[in-house]
Amino acid sequence: MHTQTHHSPSAPSGAAPFAVVDVETTGFSNRDRVLEVAVVHADTDGSVTDRWTTLVNPRRDIPNTRIHGISGSDLVHAPTFADIAGDLAEQLSGRVFVAHNAAFDTRLLGAEFARLGLTGSPFTDAFLCTQSLTGALLPASGRRLSAALAAAGITNARAHAALGDAEATAELLQHYLRIGRGTVDAFLHGVRAVDLPVAELGTGRGAALCPRTADVAAPGDAGDGTWLNQLASGVPLAGRGNVDEYLDLLGVTMLDRELSVHEIQQLTDCATDLGIGRDEARELHTGFVRQLAVLAWADGVVTDEERDDIVQVATVLGVAEEEATRLLESPSTVADTPTGADARGVTGGIRLAPGDRVTFTGTTEIPRDVWEARATDAGLDVGGVKKSSVLLVAADPDSFSRKATRARELGVPVVSETGFARLLGELENSGSGAIDPRVVLESSRPDPSVEETSASAGSDDGVDAVPSGDNGSADAVSGLAVAFYDPADGVADEVLDDALGEAFDTAAGLLGFLARTHGSLRAAVEHAGISAVDGELPAYVEDLLGRAGDDAGALRTAVSLRRGTVQDVLARTWNGCDDREKLILRDRFVARDAATLDELGKATGLTRERVRQIQKKLIEGLRPLAASGPVADLLAGIRAHAHPVNTLDAVTTVFPELAESQDGWDAPLWQILDAFDDDFRVEDGWVCFPDLPTAAQRTGNLLAPMVNPEGVAPVADVLERSSLDDEAVVREWLRTCGYHVVGRHVFTRAGSIPARAAAVLSIAGHPMSVAEIYAAASETKSDRSFRNGLYASDALMRVGVDKWALTRWEMEEYTGIADLIAQRVDARGEVAVDELIEELTGAYGVSAQSVRTYASVGDFEVDGGVVRRRAEPMTNSATPEDANGLYMRNGRWCYLMTVTKDHLRGSGFTVPNGMTADLGLEWNEPRELPCDWGTHRIVWGNVGVSSVGSIKRVLESMGVGKGDRVWIDLHQGEYFSVTRALPATVEASAGTAWLAEHVGARPVEDDSENTAAVALALGLKADAPRRKILARFRHRSDSDAVDLLERLWM
């Protein structure tokens, strides 16, 4: 969409015009994609001169349609970002980028350009944010676009549509230029015009735009059959031989009784390729509906559900409702209903059956875990898309998600949520409900086997018919063959015996391998998306393979009698060894904690070298056992079921004999075979090829392309690409590999607190509180350690008083309340306290009291409810006489402090301002005082308190514990020291003795001496009147001392 309006600019010459932008996206992270972009050009006075907008196809699923109303069907014909990048760059270049919350729009567009190879940050210092302007010009309105528009009296009729929001933002910008041009110019100071390399993005130019309008959302209405008008009229009939492909496609697209835009496109493309015109398509559709009516009447009655179902299909396919109604009136109206042999395909139709693979994609109306649980309960196999999948259930059938794209490539039907509900209902209700349209295709085509049967039935050569159906087994076929011809006729018995023996050995070897491996081979084939015809082996072959793998069956019995079992082979090997060889086999070759050569030498009376020679000979003798025969078969079976990794429990479930202990060897069979075969190792309950470290490394290679920038991958994606088919096993294996599995995701970089926090944030896609991140990360460390650890990485940034985000999200960093106040005061000169409180509490989660406190200390002062920069430096006017905890000691004011667990843990602490008032400290300017361990930091600032660094090391060296008392002495700014104080042991009931101890003096029995010591500690004369002593404690707000003295003296 591209329109122009001409106005005469009235702004100063030389100023850059504006490009007002809005984007709709799939989410808020840099991994999300742009779905729609709009650019409104405006002159320097805000007059709109041009508009440009288009939907953008992200080639991925859209999880947030509810917000912006854009679904996959709206984007089928939309260009990709690469298609329009050059045109968009031209729309933006030479102009100041304007948006409401411009940091978000520039970040998402920057990420899109970066995917095309554009380096650098094209929008740095090139944008103006109307959200920030709102804070300056309409501070009471709130930060959201809707709130700002309401405050400015502007109406946005198309909110959450890119062009609607962009036009509204452009009108808001013009409003701000009108009421506060000076403020806007101040915000524009240092802002440049966007300069994008249009020439480098030349391939992304000239694409057909797809603005969001109702008439271009889809090529035709899928609900009323008008899409047939896209097919050419007057095309000669192609004939039945050319329509099978179209009918196949029609069958799968109508599974859910709906046609998505993709499915309409598939049908129209198929019809065009096959030369099927509009009229012939209508004829085929009518025949399709006719066959549905046939099947509906198959049980002698048409239910209301079936009737509504068929009328709906007729409507979607463009078949007149009257025709559908006529077909449903009675069975007699359907003249060509197949009967007898012609109805053979009707009963062979395909519906959902237990074991069918189904996959879900998108944000469904009913939560996916509910659908998956229900499908699993019905016996369906829920997992990723593969060639043998029966269908993909999509929240949006036109989704461009990876699963939907893969399904279309493999020809797997994509059905809606409601369509799946219908099909699942059929399965759960034993076949009741709607009719599978693929059944229709079977009933409308000739069955070659019928013609062959009819031909044979009409012959009179006297040969019996070949058995058919379930009884057409290999035994029946072989019986017929013997009746015709015996291949052994005329062959000498001894020659036949030799040949049969060799043939039996060959066949037994092949069948033994297949019997051990066919189950896992089938799984591997299905996992790779490869299948035989219809994805299944013939029933009699399945039966033969089952019998071949039955340990108690005739084949295994015959093979065992001729070749022996694994247990027989091991028993013969063991019995053929002497005592020394048995000891070496058991204690060194097979044992998990192998004996050394020296230990075996002492046990056998042989030298180390001789033990080595015997061991070598034994190994050479055992190798042939693993190369052929039953041991080789079992090893092949282990490989087939475990490669590259599987649990020992899973393998022993398939081959129970592996768990059985072998006589003499004193070890289970799996342990013996592990020693036989160097290709795998059993470690920590895992069967790994060739060993656990290598298997773990391969898993790392598998995960590498799947993880996001924070090293996170969904466990479901790992399961889809893994050789393991059980999610619980996959999770345990990932933990064994050293990864952190949390919820539905695996963290590949979980070695530090910041890495785990970044992983959690990348999954959430939005800022989180420390408590939320801590809970989501399943942390074992303390919450305090976790909180402190967040500061140790540049990948994380604080965006609120208790909110953290990923740095790559490029959000505004929370740098402290004082800094936030400074930014706003500096931008405007002065700010009302109430405005600051409203903005900062809403945006950063700080408390109103904290804003008031920071606004009145340090560099700021409050006068008449307005915050300004302080004209004169702040001074520390506190006095030590009025500071609780400060007492005169050795002629200096010292701080008597009780040690807490925070001191012992290493936290800094505060001291009374009266202690630092005479040191000449500047606000927030730290000073390092000399001390016994080097220097010690002290600072006056923050919210007007004096702070001291950690004294943990000093306390530990002094042996001080929690509850002990110490003296903090600054030596009048010359030195920093910590010394023990007398312990507090006297009860308050002791009167003045307790009070003396309270101020750090040594208590005595004489009250007058205790009182004199207290007076001196308070900076008074020893004979100071009682009223002065009491008054000083009151000024200090020392309630304990005041309560005691009032009881004693008043």
XYZ file of C-alpha atoms in Angstrom, residues 565-567 630-631 633-635 637-639 647-663 666-675 682:
39
model
C 22.534 -70.793 22.280
C 24.700 -67.965 23.583
C 24.637 -69.672 26.968
C 24.434 -66.839 18.256
C 26.846 -64.482 20.054
C 23.412 -62.361 16.469
C 22.889 -61.110 20.005
C 25.604 -58.464 19.638
C 20.637 -57.130 18.301
C 22.197 -55.016 21.047
C 23.621 -52.649 18.448
C 19.433 -47.604 28.702
C 20.599 -51.008 29.867
C 17.076 -51.567 31.189
C 15.599 -51.005 27.728
C 18.013 -53.441 26.094
C 17.514 -56.129 28.739
C 13.760 -55.729 28.296
C 14.162 -56.692 24.642
C 16.715 -59.396 25.454
C 15.959 -60.648 28.991
C 18.744 -63.211 28.838
C 21.256 -60.351 29.069
C 20.367 -59.848 32.728
C 20.918 -63.507 33.650
C 24.132 -64.462 35.442
C 26.296 -67.058 33.660
C 27.605 -70.034 35.613
C 29.959 -64.823 37.952
C 28.639 -61.972 35.824
C 25.453 -61.170 33.886
C 25.488 -61.858 30.161
C 25.567 -58.160 29.210
C 28.777 -57.691 31.188
C 30.428 -60.623 29.413
C 29.368 -59.339 25.974
C 30.595 -55.873 26.902
C 34.025 -57.426 27.369
C 27.998 -50.208 29.476
